[in-house]
CSV table of C-alpha atoms and ligand atoms in Angstrom, one decimal:
chain,number,residue,atom,x,y,z
A,1,MET,CA,1.2,-4.8,21.1
A,2,ALA,CA,4.3,-3.4,22.4
A,3,THR,CA,6.3,-1.5,19.9
A,4,ARG,CA,9.6,0.4,19.4
A,5,TYR,CA,8.2,3.6,20.7
A,6,GLY,CA,5.9,2.3,23.2
A,7,ILE,CA,2.7,3.3,21.5
A,8,THR,CA,-0.2,0.9,22.1
A,9,THR,CA,-3.3,2.5,20.5
A,10,ALA,CA,-4.6,4.8,18.2
A,11,VAL,CA,-7.5,7.0,19.1
A,12,LYS,CA,-10.0,7.4,16.3
A,13,VAL,CA,-13.7,8.6,16.4
A,14,ASN,CA,-15.0,10.5,19.3
A,15,GLY,CA,-12.0,8.9,21.2
A,16,VAL,CA,-13.0,5.3,20.5
A,17,SER,CA,-10.8,3.2,18.3
A,18,GLN,CA,-12.4,2.4,15.1
A,19,ARG,CA,-11.7,0.5,11.9
A,20,SER,CA,-13.0,1.4,8.5
A,21,ILE,CA,-14.3,-2.2,7.9
A,22,TRP,CA,-15.4,-5.1,10.2
A,23,ALA,CA,-17.1,-8.4,9.5
A,24,ASP,CA,-20.1,-10.3,11.2
A,25,PRO,CA,-19.8,-13.8,9.3
A,26,ALA,CA,-22.6,-15.1,11.5
A,27,GLN,CA,-25.0,-12.7,10.2
A,28,GLY,CA,-23.4,-12.8,6.9
A,29,LEU,CA,-22.5,-9.1,6.8
A,30,ALA,CA,-19.5,-6.8,6.4
A,31,TRP,CA,-20.0,-3.4,7.9
A,32,ILE,CA,-18.1,-0.2,6.4
A,33,ILE,CA,-18.0,3.5,7.3
A,34,ASP,CA,-20.0,5.1,4.5
A,35,GLN,CA,-17.3,7.5,3.3
A,36,SER,CA,-19.6,9.2,0.8
A,37,ARG,CA,-21.3,10.8,3.7
A,38,LEU,CA,-18.1,12.1,5.5
A,39,PRO,CA,-17.0,14.5,6.7
A,40,HIS,CA,-20.4,15.9,7.4
A,41,ARG,CA,-22.1,12.7,8.6
A,42,TYR,CA,-20.7,9.6,10.3
A,43,ALA,CA,-22.8,6.5,9.2
A,44,THR,CA,-22.2,2.9,8.9
A,45,ARG,CA,-23.7,0.5,6.3
A,46,ALA,CA,-24.0,-3.2,6.2
A,47,LEU,CA,-22.9,-5.1,2.9
A,48,ALA,CA,-25.0,-8.1,2.5
A,49,SER,CA,-23.8,-9.5,-0.9
A,50,SER,CA,-20.8,-9.2,-3.3
A,51,GLY,CA,-23.0,-6.9,-5.3
A,52,ASP,CA,-23.1,-4.5,-2.4
A,53,ALA,CA,-19.5,-4.7,-1.9
A,54,ALA,CA,-19.0,-4.0,-5.7
A,55,GLU,CA,-21.5,-0.9,-5.3
A,56,ALA,CA,-19.7,0.2,-2.3
A,57,ILE,CA,-16.4,0.4,-4.1
A,58,ARG,CA,-17.8,1.9,-7.2
A,59,SER,CA,-19.5,4.7,-5.6
A,60,MET,CA,-16.7,5.3,-3.3
A,61,ARG,CA,-18.6,4.5,-0.3
A,62,VAL,CA,-15.2,2.9,0.5
A,63,ARG,CA,-12.1,3.9,-1.1
A,64,GLY,CA,-8.3,4.2,-0.9
A,65,ALA,CA,-6.2,1.3,-2.3
A,66,PRO,CA,-6.0,-0.9,0.6
A,67,LEU,CA,-9.5,-0.7,1.6
A,68,ILE,CA,-10.7,-1.3,-1.9
A,69,GLY,CA,-8.8,-4.6,-1.8
A,70,VAL,CA,-10.1,-5.5,1.6
A,71,THR,CA,-13.7,-4.7,0.6
A,72,ALA,CA,-13.3,-7.0,-2.4
A,73,ALA,CA,-12.0,-9.7,-0.3
A,74,TYR,CA,-15.2,-9.5,1.9
A,75,GLY,CA,-17.1,-9.3,-1.3
A,76,VAL,CA,-15.8,-12.8,-2.2
A,77,ALA,CA,-16.8,-14.1,1.3
A,78,LEU,CA,-20.2,-12.7,0.8
A,79,ALA,CA,-20.5,-14.5,-2.5
A,80,MET,CA,-19.3,-17.6,-1.1
A,81,THR,CA,-21.9,-17.1,1.8
A,82,ASP,CA,-24.7,-16.9,-0.9
A,83,ASP,CA,-23.5,-19.6,-3.2
A,84,PRO,CA,-20.1,-21.4,-3.0
A,85,ALA,CA,-20.4,-22.6,-6.7
A,86,GLU,CA,-17.2,-22.2,-9.0
A,87,ALA,CA,-19.3,-20.1,-11.3
A,88,ASN,CA,-20.5,-17.9,-8.6
A,89,LEU,CA,-16.8,-17.1,-7.6
A,90,ASP,CA,-16.0,-16.3,-11.0
A,91,ALA,CA,-19.0,-14.1,-11.5
A,92,ALA,CA,-18.3,-12.3,-8.1
A,93,CYS,CA,-14.6,-11.9,-8.9
A,94,ALA,CA,-15.4,-10.3,-12.4
A,95,GLU,CA,-17.8,-7.9,-11.1
A,96,LEU,CA,-15.5,-6.8,-8.1
A,97,ALA,CA,-12.5,-6.6,-10.3
A,98,ALA,CA,-14.3,-4.3,-12.7
A,99,THR,CA,-15.2,-1.6,-10.2
A,100,ARG,CA,-12.2,0.6,-10.3
A,101,PRO,CA,-9.2,0.3,-12.7
A,102,THR,CA,-6.3,2.0,-10.9
A,103,ALA,CA,-5.6,0.7,-7.4
A,104,VAL,CA,-3.7,-2.5,-7.9
A,105,ASN,CA,-4.8,-3.8,-4.4
A,106,LEU,CA,-8.1,-4.8,-5.7
A,107,ARG,CA,-6.4,-7.3,-8.1
A,108,TRP,CA,-4.1,-8.4,-5.4
A,109,ALA,CA,-6.7,-9.2,-3.0
A,110,LEU,CA,-9.0,-11.0,-5.3
A,111,ASP,CA,-5.9,-13.1,-6.7
A,112,ARG,CA,-5.2,-14.1,-3.0
A,113,MET,CA,-8.8,-15.0,-2.4
A,114,ARG,CA,-9.0,-17.2,-5.7
A,115,ALA,CA,-5.8,-18.9,-4.6
A,116,HIS,CA,-6.9,-19.5,-1.0
A,117,LEU,CA,-10.1,-20.9,-2.3
A,118,ALA,CA,-8.7,-23.1,-5.1
A,119,GLY,CA,-9.0,-26.8,-4.3
A,120,SER,CA,-11.6,-26.2,-1.3
A,121,LEU,CA,-14.8,-28.1,-1.4
A,122,PRO,CA,-18.0,-26.0,-1.9
A,123,GLY,CA,-19.0,-26.8,1.7
A,124,GLU,CA,-16.0,-25.4,3.0
A,125,ARG,CA,-15.9,-22.3,1.1
A,126,ALA,CA,-17.7,-19.6,2.9
A,127,ALA,CA,-15.8,-20.4,6.1
A,128,ALA,CA,-12.4,-20.4,4.2
A,129,ALA,CA,-13.3,-17.0,2.5
A,130,TRP,CA,-14.4,-15.1,5.7
A,131,GLN,CA,-11.1,-16.4,7.2
A,132,GLU,CA,-8.9,-15.2,4.4
A,133,ALA,CA,-10.7,-11.8,4.1
A,134,ALA,CA,-10.0,-11.4,7.8
A,135,ALA,CA,-6.4,-12.4,7.4
A,136,ILE,CA,-6.0,-9.7,4.7
A,137,ALA,CA,-7.5,-7.1,6.8
A,138,GLU,CA,-5.2,-8.0,9.7
A,139,GLU,CA,-2.1,-8.0,7.6
A,140,ASP,CA,-3.2,-4.7,6.5
A,141,VAL,CA,-3.2,-3.3,10.0
A,142,ARG,CA,0.1,-4.8,10.8
A,143,VAL,CA,1.8,-3.6,7.5
A,144,ASN,CA,0.5,-0.2,8.0
A,145,ARG,CA,1.8,-0.1,11.5
A,146,ALA,CA,5.2,-1.3,10.4
A,147,LEU,CA,5.4,1.2,7.3
A,148,GLY,CA,4.3,3.9,10.2
A,149,GLU,CA,7.4,3.2,12.1
A,150,HIS,CA,9.7,3.5,9.2
A,151,GLY,CA,8.0,6.8,8.4
A,152,LEU,CA,8.4,7.9,11.9
A,153,ALA,CA,12.0,7.4,12.0
A,154,LEU,CA,12.1,9.8,8.8
A,155,ILE,CA,10.1,12.4,10.8
A,156,LEU,CA,12.2,12.3,13.7
A,157,THR,CA,15.3,12.9,11.5
A,158,LEU,CA,13.7,15.7,9.7
A,159,GLN,CA,12.2,17.2,12.8
A,160,ASP,CA,15.4,17.1,14.6
A,161,ARG,CA,16.8,19.3,11.8
A,162,VAL,CA,14.2,22.1,11.9
A,163,ARG,CA,13.5,21.8,15.7
A,164,ARG,CA,10.0,23.1,15.4
A,165,PRO,CA,6.9,21.6,14.3
A,166,LEU,CA,7.5,19.5,11.0
A,167,ASN,CA,5.4,20.9,8.2
A,168,ILE,CA,4.1,17.7,6.3
A,169,LEU,CA,2.1,18.2,3.0
A,170,THR,CA,-0.2,15.5,2.1
A,171,HIS,CA,-2.9,15.0,-0.8
A,172,CYS,CA,-6.0,13.1,-1.0
A,173,ASN,CA,-6.6,10.6,1.9
A,174,ALA,CA,-4.3,8.2,2.8
A,175,GLY,CA,-5.2,7.9,6.5
A,176,TRP,CA,-7.0,5.1,8.2
A,177,LEU,CA,-10.2,5.5,6.5
A,178,ALA,CA,-8.1,4.5,3.1
A,179,THR,CA,-7.0,1.4,4.9
A,180,VAL,CA,-8.3,-0.8,7.6
A,181,ASP,CA,-6.4,1.1,10.4
A,182,TRP,CA,-3.5,3.6,10.6
A,183,GLY,CA,-3.4,4.6,7.0
A,184,THR,CA,-0.3,4.5,4.8
A,185,ALA,CA,0.8,8.3,4.6
A,186,LEU,CA,-1.0,9.1,7.8
A,187,ALA,CA,0.5,6.3,9.9
A,188,PRO,CA,3.7,8.0,10.4
A,189,VAL,CA,1.9,11.1,11.4
A,190,TYR,CA,-0.2,9.3,13.9
A,191,LEU,CA,2.7,7.7,15.4
A,192,ALA,CA,4.5,11.0,15.6
A,193,GLN,CA,1.5,12.6,17.5
A,194,LEU,CA,1.3,9.6,20.0
A,195,ALA,CA,5.2,9.9,20.5
A,196,GLY,CA,4.8,13.6,21.1
A,197,ILE,CA,6.9,14.8,18.2
A,198,PRO,CA,5.4,18.1,17.1
A,199,VAL,CA,3.9,18.0,13.3
A,200,HIS,CA,1.7,20.1,11.3
A,201,VAL,CA,0.0,18.7,8.2
A,202,TRP,CA,-1.0,20.8,5.2
A,203,VAL,CA,-4.0,19.1,3.7
A,204,SER,CA,-4.8,19.7,0.1
A,205,GLU,CA,-8.5,19.8,-0.6
A,206,THR,CA,-8.1,17.2,-3.6
A,207,ARG,CA,-10.7,18.3,-6.0
A,208,PRO,CA,-13.0,17.2,-7.3
A,209,ARG,CA,-14.0,14.5,-4.8
A,210,ASN,CA,-12.4,16.5,-1.6
A,211,GLN,CA,-10.7,13.4,-0.2
A,212,GLY,CA,-8.5,16.2,1.7
A,213,LEU,CA,-11.7,16.8,3.8
A,214,LEU,CA,-11.5,13.2,5.1
A,215,THR,CA,-7.9,13.7,5.9
A,216,ALA,CA,-8.9,16.8,8.0
A,217,TRP,CA,-11.7,15.0,9.7
A,218,GLU,CA,-9.3,12.0,10.7
A,219,LEU,CA,-6.6,14.6,11.8
A,220,ARG,CA,-9.2,16.6,13.9
A,221,GLU,CA,-10.4,13.4,15.6
A,222,GLN,CA,-6.8,12.5,16.4
A,223,GLY,CA,-5.9,15.9,17.6
A,224,VAL,CA,-3.3,16.6,15.0
A,225,ALA,CA,-2.4,20.1,14.0
A,226,HIS,CA,-3.5,20.6,10.5
A,227,THR,CA,-4.5,23.2,7.9
A,228,VAL,CA,-6.8,22.6,4.7
A,229,ILE,CA,-5.6,24.4,1.7
A,230,ALA,CA,-7.1,24.6,-1.9
A,231,ASP,CA,-5.0,22.4,-4.2
A,232,ASN,CA,-3.6,25.5,-6.1
A,233,ALA,CA,-2.0,26.8,-2.8
A,234,ALA,CA,0.7,23.9,-2.7
A,235,GLY,CA,3.2,25.4,-5.0
A,236,HIS,CA,3.1,28.6,-3.1
A,237,LEU,CA,3.7,27.1,0.2
A,238,LEU,CA,6.6,24.9,-1.1
A,239,GLN,CA,8.2,27.9,-2.7
A,240,ARG,CA,8.0,29.9,0.5
A,241,GLY,CA,9.7,27.1,2.6
A,242,GLN,CA,6.5,26.4,4.6
A,243,VAL,CA,6.8,22.8,3.8
A,244,ASP,CA,9.4,20.4,5.0
A,245,MET,CA,8.2,17.2,3.6
A,246,VAL,CA,5.6,15.9,1.0
A,247,LEU,CA,4.1,12.6,2.1
A,248,VAL,CA,1.3,10.9,-0.1
A,249,GLY,CA,0.0,7.3,-0.5
A,250,ALA,CA,-0.2,5.4,-3.8
A,251,ASP,CA,-2.6,3.3,-5.8
A,252,ARG,CA,-0.1,1.4,-7.7
A,253,VAL,CA,3.8,1.6,-7.9
A,254,THR,CA,5.7,0.1,-10.6
A,255,ARG,CA,8.9,-2.1,-10.2
A,256,ARG,CA,11.2,0.8,-10.8
A,257,GLY,CA,9.2,3.1,-8.5
A,258,ASP,CA,6.9,5.3,-10.6
A,259,VAL,CA,4.0,6.3,-8.1
A,260,CYS,CA,0.4,6.5,-9.4
A,261,ASN,CA,-1.8,8.3,-6.9
A,262,LYS,CA,-4.5,10.8,-7.0
A,263,ILE,CA,-4.7,13.3,-9.5
A,264,GLY,CA,-2.6,16.2,-8.3
A,265,THR,CA,0.1,14.4,-6.8
A,266,TYR,CA,2.4,14.9,-9.9
A,267,LEU,CA,2.2,18.7,-9.7
A,268,LYS,CA,3.2,18.4,-5.9
A,269,ALA,CA,6.1,16.4,-6.8
A,270,LEU,CA,7.2,18.9,-9.5
A,271,ALA,CA,6.8,21.9,-7.1
A,272,ALA,CA,8.5,19.9,-4.1
A,273,ARG,CA,11.6,19.3,-6.6
A,274,ALA,CA,11.7,22.8,-7.7
A,275,ALA,CA,11.9,23.9,-3.9
A,276,GLY,CA,14.4,21.3,-2.9
A,277,VAL,CA,11.8,19.5,-0.5
A,278,PRO,CA,11.7,15.7,-0.2
A,279,PHE,CA,8.7,14.0,-1.8
A,280,TYR,CA,7.8,10.4,-0.2
A,281,ALA,CA,5.1,8.0,-0.9
A,282,ALA,CA,3.9,5.5,1.8
A,283,VAL,CA,3.4,2.2,-0.1
A,284,PRO,CA,2.4,-1.2,1.4
A,285,GLY,CA,3.8,-4.5,-0.5
A,286,SER,CA,0.3,-5.0,-1.8
A,287,THR,CA,0.5,-1.7,-3.9
A,288,PHE,CA,3.6,-2.5,-5.9
A,289,ASP,CA,2.6,-4.0,-9.4
A,290,TRP,CA,5.9,-6.1,-10.4
A,291,THR,CA,4.5,-6.7,-13.5
A,292,LEU,CA,4.8,-3.2,-14.6
A,293,GLU,CA,7.9,-1.0,-15.5
A,294,ASP,CA,6.8,2.4,-17.0
A,295,GLY,CA,4.0,3.7,-14.9
A,296,MET,CA,3.2,6.8,-17.4
A,297,ALA,CA,2.6,4.2,-20.1
A,298,GLU,CA,1.3,1.2,-18.6
A,299,ILE,CA,-1.0,2.2,-15.3
A,300,PRO,CA,-4.7,2.5,-16.4
A,301,ILE,CA,-6.0,5.7,-15.3
A,302,GLU,CA,-9.6,5.8,-14.3
A,303,GLU,CA,-11.8,8.4,-15.9
A,304,ARG,CA,-14.7,9.3,-13.7
A,305,GLY,CA,-18.0,10.8,-14.4
A,306,GLY,CA,-18.2,14.5,-15.3
A,307,ASP,CA,-20.6,15.3,-12.8
A,308,GLU,CA,-18.0,15.2,-10.2
A,309,VAL,CA,-16.7,18.3,-11.8
A,310,ARG,CA,-19.8,20.0,-12.6
A,311,ILE,CA,-21.6,19.7,-9.4
A,312,VAL,CA,-20.1,20.1,-5.8
A,313,HIS,CA,-21.6,18.7,-2.6
A,314,GLY,CA,-21.5,20.0,0.8
A,315,VAL,CA,-24.4,20.8,3.6
A,316,ASP,CA,-26.7,23.5,4.2
A,317,PRO,CA,-26.3,25.5,7.6
A,318,GLY,CA,-28.6,23.1,9.1
A,319,GLY,CA,-26.5,20.2,8.1
A,320,ALA,CA,-28.7,18.7,5.4
A,321,PRO,CA,-27.0,17.5,2.2
A,322,LEU,CA,-26.7,20.0,-0.4
A,323,ALA,CA,-25.7,20.0,-4.1
A,324,ALA,CA,-24.6,23.2,-6.1
A,325,ARG,CA,-24.2,23.2,-10.1
A,326,LEU,CA,-21.0,24.8,-11.1
A,327,LEU,CA,-21.4,23.9,-14.9
A,328,GLY,CA,-24.3,23.3,-17.2
A,329,GLN,CA,-24.7,19.5,-18.1
A,330,ALA,CA,-23.7,20.1,-21.5
A,331,ALA,CA,-20.3,21.7,-20.5
A,332,ALA,CA,-17.4,19.5,-21.4
A,333,VAL,CA,-15.3,18.2,-18.7
A,334,ALA,CA,-12.4,15.7,-18.1
A,335,ASN,CA,-11.9,14.1,-15.0
A,336,PRO,CA,-9.0,11.8,-14.5
A,337,ALA,CA,-8.9,10.3,-11.0
A,338,PHE,CA,-5.0,9.6,-10.9
A,339,ASP,CA,-1.8,10.6,-12.2
A,340,VAL,CA,1.6,9.2,-12.2
A,341,THR,CA,4.8,10.8,-10.7
A,342,PRO,CA,7.8,9.4,-12.3
A,343,ALA,CA,10.5,7.7,-10.2
A,344,ASP,CA,13.1,10.4,-10.4
A,345,LEU,CA,10.8,13.0,-8.5
A,346,VAL,CA,10.5,10.5,-5.7
A,347,THR,CA,12.8,10.8,-2.8
A,348,GLY,CA,12.0,7.5,-1.4
A,349,LEU,CA,9.3,4.8,-0.7
A,350,ILE,CA,8.3,4.2,2.6
A,351,THR,CA,7.3,0.6,2.8
A,352,GLU,CA,6.6,-2.1,5.6
A,353,ARG,CA,10.2,-3.3,5.0
A,354,GLY,CA,11.9,-0.2,5.3
A,355,VAL,CA,12.5,3.1,3.3
A,356,CYS,CA,13.8,2.4,0.0
A,357,PRO,CA,14.9,4.6,-3.1
A,358,PRO,CA,12.8,4.4,-6.3
A,359,ASP,CA,15.1,2.2,-7.8
A,360,ALA,CA,14.4,-1.4,-9.6
A,361,ALA,CA,17.2,-3.3,-8.2
A,362,ALA,CA,16.6,-1.8,-4.7
A,363,LEU,CA,12.9,-2.5,-4.6
A,364,ARG,CA,13.6,-5.9,-5.9
A,365,GLU,CA,16.3,-6.8,-3.0
A,366,LEU,CA,13.7,-5.3,-0.4
A,367,PHE,CA,10.7,-7.5,-1.5
A,368,ARG,CA,12.8,-10.5,-2.7
B,1,LIG,O1,-10.1,7.8,-5.6
B,1,LIG,P1,-9.7,7.4,-4.1
B,1,LIG,O2,-10.2,8.2,-3.0
B,1,LIG,O3,-9.7,6.0,-3.7
B,1,LIG,O4,-8.0,7.7,-4.1
B,1,LIG,C1,-7.1,7.3,-3.0
B,1,LIG,C2,-5.7,7.7,-3.2
B,1,LIG,O5,-5.5,8.3,-4.2
B,1,LIG,C3,-4.8,7.5,-2.1
B,1,LIG,O6,-4.0,8.3,-1.8
B,1,LIG,C4,-4.3,5.9,-2.2
B,1,LIG,O7,-5.3,4.9,-2.5
B,1,LIG,C5,-3.4,5.6,-1.0
B,1,LIG,S1,-4.5,5.2,0.1
B,1,LIG,C6,-3.6,4.5,1.5
């Protein structure tokens, strides 16, 4: 694919181009990278039923708003392969919709699958579902690529001002692992790297699930300069002028531009504002929830299990999985998985249609 910057491919794992999810309709399987094993072990896993797809989303073997949506779409295809009856479609969609509450891409993908299958005969449903799931996956790649080019233009402008490697702070993982390919927040970074524009990424660890380690793994595979920091270091770096731009993904953005993303994003936005550093969210169209206005009041925030806070996971010196308890089972913990950054702390939203201020009228016009 020829592009504005003449970039054609993105190198991924061990130098080989790789997607986060792919389908084998002939075998009735969808394949994923099991992200619960990363960054310590690269393992793939077959999903053979919509129940497998729901489990993979619930347990965060797949994660990231766009990939959650695509996995749910393939979950519907798996359900229709198993039994194309209307009752099974209802049951599969209900199970998939209940897996995680915050990322709106899940509802978006299920609605789109249902609309596509409406009126099709049971005998045609499986093929139609695989086709539509694949179309959603391909669209995700195209959208992220387009979004990446708009973000790249922004990076070029900022880097031109500083005339040294641009320091970008990101949070969680909004890279290709969180989508089908390219990522959202990391798409402009990969395009910058491929275009030879010097960037350095501050990667915040993202307790308690440590998705920052996935970001570091991606960036290492791609050869992008990066440094992992504890979440609490971000304010200090911003204050000292060591960050030129904050760039994150999103799980749901309201029509006025409130940005819901991984817990800890809001604190970074506050610190960025105090330091006079621009804060951007990279948001594909499927992540906007046009039904909502006030993100703080209206977006459901997932509360995850307390053991994610009580117990940390890693590997021993030999690489074997290891769990270490930080707190006793009786310790009271809270584990909200997302927070909302109000639109007035957001400098701009990077979308596949261009960069837009977080403003209801401007967004409506952009996505008319
Ligand atoms: O809980 P997760 O890992 O699914 O949360 C992911 C995020 O918060 C990402 O930043 C967001 O989904 C954007 S992914 C392109």
